[in-house]
Short mmCIF file of C-alpha atoms in Angstrom, two decimals:
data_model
loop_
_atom_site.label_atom_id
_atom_site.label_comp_id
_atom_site.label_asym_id
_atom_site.label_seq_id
_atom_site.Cartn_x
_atom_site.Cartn_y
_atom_site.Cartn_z
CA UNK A 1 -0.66 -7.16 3.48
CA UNK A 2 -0.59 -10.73 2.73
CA UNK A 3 -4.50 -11.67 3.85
CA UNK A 4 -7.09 -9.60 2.80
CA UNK A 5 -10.85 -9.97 3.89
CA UNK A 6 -13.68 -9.65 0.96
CA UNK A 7 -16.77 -8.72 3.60
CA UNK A 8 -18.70 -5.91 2.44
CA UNK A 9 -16.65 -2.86 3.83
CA UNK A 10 -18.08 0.74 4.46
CA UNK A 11 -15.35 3.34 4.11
CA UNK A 12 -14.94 7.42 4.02
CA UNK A 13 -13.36 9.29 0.82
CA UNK A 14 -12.15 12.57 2.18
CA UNK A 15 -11.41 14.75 -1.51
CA UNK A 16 -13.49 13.01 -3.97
CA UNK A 17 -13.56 16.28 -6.13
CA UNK A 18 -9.94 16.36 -6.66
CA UNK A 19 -7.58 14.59 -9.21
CA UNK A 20 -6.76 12.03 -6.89
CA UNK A 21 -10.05 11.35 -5.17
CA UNK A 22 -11.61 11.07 -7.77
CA UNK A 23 -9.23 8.39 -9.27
CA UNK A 24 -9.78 6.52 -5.89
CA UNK A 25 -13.89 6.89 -5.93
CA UNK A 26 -13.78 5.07 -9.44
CA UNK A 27 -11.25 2.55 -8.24
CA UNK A 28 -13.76 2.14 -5.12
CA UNK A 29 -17.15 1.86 -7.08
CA UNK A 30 -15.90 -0.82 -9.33
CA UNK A 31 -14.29 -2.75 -6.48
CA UNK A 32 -16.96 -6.22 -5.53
CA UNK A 33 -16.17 -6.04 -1.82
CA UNK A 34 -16.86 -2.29 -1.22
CA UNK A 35 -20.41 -1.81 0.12
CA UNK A 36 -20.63 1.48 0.79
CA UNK A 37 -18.56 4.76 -0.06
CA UNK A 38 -19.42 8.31 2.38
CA UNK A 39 -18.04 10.82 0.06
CA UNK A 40 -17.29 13.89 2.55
CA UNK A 41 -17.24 17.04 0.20
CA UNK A 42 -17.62 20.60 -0.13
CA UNK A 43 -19.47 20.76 -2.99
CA UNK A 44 -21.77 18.43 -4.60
CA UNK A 45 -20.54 15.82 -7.05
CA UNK A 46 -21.50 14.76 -10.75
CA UNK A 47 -22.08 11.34 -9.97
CA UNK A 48 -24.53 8.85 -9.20
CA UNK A 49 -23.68 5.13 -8.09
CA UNK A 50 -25.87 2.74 -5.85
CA UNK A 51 -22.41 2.61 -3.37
CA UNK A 52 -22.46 6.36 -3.16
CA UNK A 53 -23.35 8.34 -0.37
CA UNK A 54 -22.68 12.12 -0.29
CA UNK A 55 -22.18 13.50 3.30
CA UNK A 56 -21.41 18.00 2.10
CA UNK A 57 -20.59 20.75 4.54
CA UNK A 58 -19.92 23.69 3.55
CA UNK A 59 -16.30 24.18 5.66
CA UNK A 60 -14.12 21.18 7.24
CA UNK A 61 -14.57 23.35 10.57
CA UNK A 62 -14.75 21.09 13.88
CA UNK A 63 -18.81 22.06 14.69
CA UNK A 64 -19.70 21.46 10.87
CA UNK A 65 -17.51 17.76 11.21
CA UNK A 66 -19.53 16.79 14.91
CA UNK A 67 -22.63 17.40 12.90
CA UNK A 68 -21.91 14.08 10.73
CA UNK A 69 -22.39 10.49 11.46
CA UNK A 70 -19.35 8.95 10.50
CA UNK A 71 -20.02 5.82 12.60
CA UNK A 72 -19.50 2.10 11.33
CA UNK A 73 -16.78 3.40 8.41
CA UNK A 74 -13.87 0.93 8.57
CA UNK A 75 -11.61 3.22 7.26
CA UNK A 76 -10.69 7.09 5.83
CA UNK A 77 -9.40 7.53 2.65
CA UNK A 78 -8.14 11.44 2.44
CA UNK A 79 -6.85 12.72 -0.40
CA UNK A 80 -8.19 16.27 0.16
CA UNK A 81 -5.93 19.27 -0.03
CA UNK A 82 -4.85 22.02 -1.91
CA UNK A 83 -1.98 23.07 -4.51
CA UNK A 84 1.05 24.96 -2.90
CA UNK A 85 0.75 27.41 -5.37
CA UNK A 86 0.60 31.03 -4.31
CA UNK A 87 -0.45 30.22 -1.02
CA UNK A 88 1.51 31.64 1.97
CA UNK A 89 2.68 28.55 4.30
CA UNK A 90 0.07 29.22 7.00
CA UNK A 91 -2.46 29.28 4.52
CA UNK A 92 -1.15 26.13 3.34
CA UNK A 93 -1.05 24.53 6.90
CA UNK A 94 -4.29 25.54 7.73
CA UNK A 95 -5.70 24.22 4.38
CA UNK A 96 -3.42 20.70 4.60
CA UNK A 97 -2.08 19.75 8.77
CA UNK A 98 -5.61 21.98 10.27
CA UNK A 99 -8.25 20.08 8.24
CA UNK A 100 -6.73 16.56 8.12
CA UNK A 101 -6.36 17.26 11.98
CA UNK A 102 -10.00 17.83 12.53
CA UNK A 103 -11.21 15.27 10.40
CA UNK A 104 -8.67 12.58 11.72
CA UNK A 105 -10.32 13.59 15.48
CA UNK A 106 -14.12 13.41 14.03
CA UNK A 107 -13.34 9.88 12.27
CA UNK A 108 -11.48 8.28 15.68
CA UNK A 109 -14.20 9.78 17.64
CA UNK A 110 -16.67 8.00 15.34
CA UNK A 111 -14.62 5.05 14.92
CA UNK A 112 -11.96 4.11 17.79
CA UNK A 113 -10.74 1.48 15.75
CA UNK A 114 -10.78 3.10 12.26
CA UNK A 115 -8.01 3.33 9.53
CA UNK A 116 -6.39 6.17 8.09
CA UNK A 117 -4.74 6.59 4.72
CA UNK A 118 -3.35 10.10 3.86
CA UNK A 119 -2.24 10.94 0.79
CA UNK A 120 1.31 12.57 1.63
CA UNK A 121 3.79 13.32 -0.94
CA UNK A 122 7.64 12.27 -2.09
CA UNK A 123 9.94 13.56 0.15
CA UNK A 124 7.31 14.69 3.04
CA UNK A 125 9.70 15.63 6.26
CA UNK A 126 8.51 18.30 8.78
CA UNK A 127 12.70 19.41 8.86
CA UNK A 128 12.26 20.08 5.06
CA UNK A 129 13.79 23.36 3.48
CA UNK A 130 10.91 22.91 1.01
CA UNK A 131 7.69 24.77 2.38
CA UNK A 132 5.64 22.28 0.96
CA UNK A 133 7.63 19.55 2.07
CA UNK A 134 7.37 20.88 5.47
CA UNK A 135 4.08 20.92 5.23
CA UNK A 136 3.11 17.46 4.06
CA UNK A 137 5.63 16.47 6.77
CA UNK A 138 3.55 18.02 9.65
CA UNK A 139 0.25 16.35 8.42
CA UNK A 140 1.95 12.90 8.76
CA UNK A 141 2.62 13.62 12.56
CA UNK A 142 -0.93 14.63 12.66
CA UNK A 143 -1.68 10.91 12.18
CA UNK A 144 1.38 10.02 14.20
CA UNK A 145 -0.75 11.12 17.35
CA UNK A 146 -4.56 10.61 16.44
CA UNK A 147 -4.40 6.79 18.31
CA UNK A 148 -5.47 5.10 14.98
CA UNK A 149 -3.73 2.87 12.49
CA UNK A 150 -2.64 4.95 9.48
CA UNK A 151 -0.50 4.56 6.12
CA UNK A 152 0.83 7.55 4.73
CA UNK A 153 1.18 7.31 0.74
CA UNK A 154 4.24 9.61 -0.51
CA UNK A 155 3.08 9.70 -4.29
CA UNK A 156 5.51 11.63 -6.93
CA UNK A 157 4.03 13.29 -9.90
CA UNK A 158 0.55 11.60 -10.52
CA UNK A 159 -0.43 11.10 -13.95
CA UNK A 160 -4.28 11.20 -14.70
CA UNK A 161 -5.97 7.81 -15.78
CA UNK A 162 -9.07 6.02 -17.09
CA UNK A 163 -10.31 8.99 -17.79
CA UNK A 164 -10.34 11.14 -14.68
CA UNK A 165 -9.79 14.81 -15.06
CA UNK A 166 -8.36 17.21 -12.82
CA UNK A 167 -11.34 19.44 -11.79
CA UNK A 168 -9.14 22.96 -12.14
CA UNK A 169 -9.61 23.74 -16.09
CA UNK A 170 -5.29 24.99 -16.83
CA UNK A 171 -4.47 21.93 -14.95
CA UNK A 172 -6.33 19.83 -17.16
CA UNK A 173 -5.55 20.85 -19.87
CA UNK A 174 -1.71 20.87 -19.27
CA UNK A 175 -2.51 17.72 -18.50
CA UNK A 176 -4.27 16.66 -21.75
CA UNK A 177 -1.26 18.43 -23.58
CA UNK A 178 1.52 16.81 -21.95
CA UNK A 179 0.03 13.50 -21.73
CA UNK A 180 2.49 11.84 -24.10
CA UNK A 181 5.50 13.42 -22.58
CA UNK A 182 4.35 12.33 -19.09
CA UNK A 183 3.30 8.95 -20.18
CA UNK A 184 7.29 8.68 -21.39
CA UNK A 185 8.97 10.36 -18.49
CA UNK A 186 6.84 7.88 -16.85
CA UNK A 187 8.68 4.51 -18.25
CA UNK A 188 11.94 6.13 -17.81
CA UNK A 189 11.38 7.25 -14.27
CA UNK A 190 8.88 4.67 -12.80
CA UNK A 191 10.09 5.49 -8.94
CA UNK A 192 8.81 9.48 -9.52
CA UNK A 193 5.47 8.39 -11.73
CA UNK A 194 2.36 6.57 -10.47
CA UNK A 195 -1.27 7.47 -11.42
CA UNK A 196 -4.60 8.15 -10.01
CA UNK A 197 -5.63 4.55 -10.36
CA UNK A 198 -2.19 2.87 -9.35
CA UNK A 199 -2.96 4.90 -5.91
CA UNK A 200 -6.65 3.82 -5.53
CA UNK A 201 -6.28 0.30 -6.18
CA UNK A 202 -3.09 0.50 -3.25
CA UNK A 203 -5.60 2.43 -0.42
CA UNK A 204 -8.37 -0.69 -1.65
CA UNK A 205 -5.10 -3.27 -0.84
CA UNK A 206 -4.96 -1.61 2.57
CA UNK A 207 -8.44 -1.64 3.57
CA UNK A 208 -8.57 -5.06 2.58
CA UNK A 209 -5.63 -5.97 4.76
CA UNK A 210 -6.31 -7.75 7.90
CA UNK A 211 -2.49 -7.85 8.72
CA UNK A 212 -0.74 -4.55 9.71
CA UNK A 213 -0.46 -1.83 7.75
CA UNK A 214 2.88 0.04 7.29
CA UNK A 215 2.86 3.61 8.63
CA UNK A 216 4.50 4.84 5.58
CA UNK A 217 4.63 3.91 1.46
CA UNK A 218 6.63 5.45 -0.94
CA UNK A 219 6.13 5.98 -4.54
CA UNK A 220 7.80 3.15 -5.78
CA UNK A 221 5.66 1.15 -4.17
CA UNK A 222 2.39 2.20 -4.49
CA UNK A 223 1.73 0.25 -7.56
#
C-alpha cells in the first residue's frame, strides 16, 4: 500500500447506521479525495453532506439489490451486520454470509473490477468452535469466490470515537459508562483494541492503494 492515488473516488458504504459504519462515513466525508459516498441502508439516515448519497431498500434481498445502480463505485466498504446475541446460527448466517453474498454479486455485477473490504472479526475461521467465529469465517470465503479484489479487516473490541454512537440505546450507554475502563484496557492491550476511526481511516488507505491489497488484516494492524 505504498502508492496511493488522490483522484476523486466514488465508493459504496454498506452499514452506515451501525457503530462501525458510521465511524467510516465520518472518516469518508472529511477525507479531500473522496467524491462521492452511496450509502446503501435500510433505513434513512440523520445526515446531510454534499458527498452523500442515500441509495434505501427496505430488505438486502437479491430483486430489491438488481433494482440499484451501483455502477462506476470503485470500491465497497461493508460493515453491515448484526450482533450474535440471541440469534440462532442460521439466523446469524443468513443475517452475516447471505447478505454480504448478495451484495458482493450486485457490486461485481455492477463493477467487474470493484474492491471489497469486509469488516470480519479477530479470530474469524469457518473450522471455529465459536458460532460466531464460524460465522465471520464463512463470510470471508464469500469474498474468497466473488472474482473481485477484497481485504478482510479482523477488528477486536472496537472502541467508539469522535463522537460516534452506537445506534442500539444499552449499547451506548455501556459504552458511555465504560469508556474510561476501555480507553485503559486499550493501552494495555493495543493488539485486541482499535476504534471506529482507526478502522475508517485503514478502508480510506486501501481504496487509495493502487498496489495490491492484502486479502486479510488483523487487528494489530489496522491502525
Amino acid at each position: 500500500m505504498s502508492k496511493e492515488r488522490t483522484m476523486g473516488k466514488q465508493v459504496l458504504l454498506v452499514g452506515a447506521t451501525g457503530l462501525v459504519g458510521r465511524g467510516v462515513l465520518g472518516v469518508l466525508l472529511e477525507a479531500p479525495d473522496i467524491e462521492r459516498v452511496a450509502a446503501l441502508v435500510r433505513r434513512p439516515l440523520a445526515i446531510t453532506h454534499p458527498k452523500l448519497r442515500m441509495q434505501q431498500i427496505a430488505e438486502f434481498s437479491t430483486a430489491a439489490l438488481a433494482g440499484l445502480d451501483l455502477h462506476g463505485l470503485e470500491a465497497c466498504l461493508y460493515c453491515a451486520g448484526p450482533l450474535p446475541l440471541g440469534m440462532t446460527e442460521a439466523a446469524y448466517r443468513e443475517a452475516t454470509v447471505a447478505t454480504l453474498e448478495r451484495v458482493a454479486q450486485a457490486y461485481a455485477r455492477a463493477n467487474p473490477q470493484g474492491y471489497v473490504v469486509y469488516v470480519s472479526g479477530m479470530g474469524a475461521d469457518p473450522g471455529s468452535r465459536l458460532m460466531p467465529l464460524r460465522v465471520k469465517g464463512q463470510a470471508e470465503a464469500v469474498l474468497a469466490r466473488c472474482g473481485l479484489e477484497y481485504t478482510c479487516l479482523r477488528p477486536g473490541i472496537v472502541r467508539p470515537v469522535d463522537g460516534v454512537r452506537s445506534p442500539h440505546r444499552l449499547r451506548g450507554l455501556a459504552y458511555r459508562i465504560g469508556d474510561p475502563l476501555l480507553g485503559l484496557a486499550a493501552r494495555l492491550a493495543p493488539s485486541v483494541f482499535t476504534t471506529t476511526t482507526a478502522i475508517g481511516a485503514c478502508m480510506l488507505r486501501l481504496v487509495r492503494s493502487s498496489s495490491l491489497r492484502p486479502p486479510v488484516i488483523e487487528n494489530a494492524d489496522i491502525g
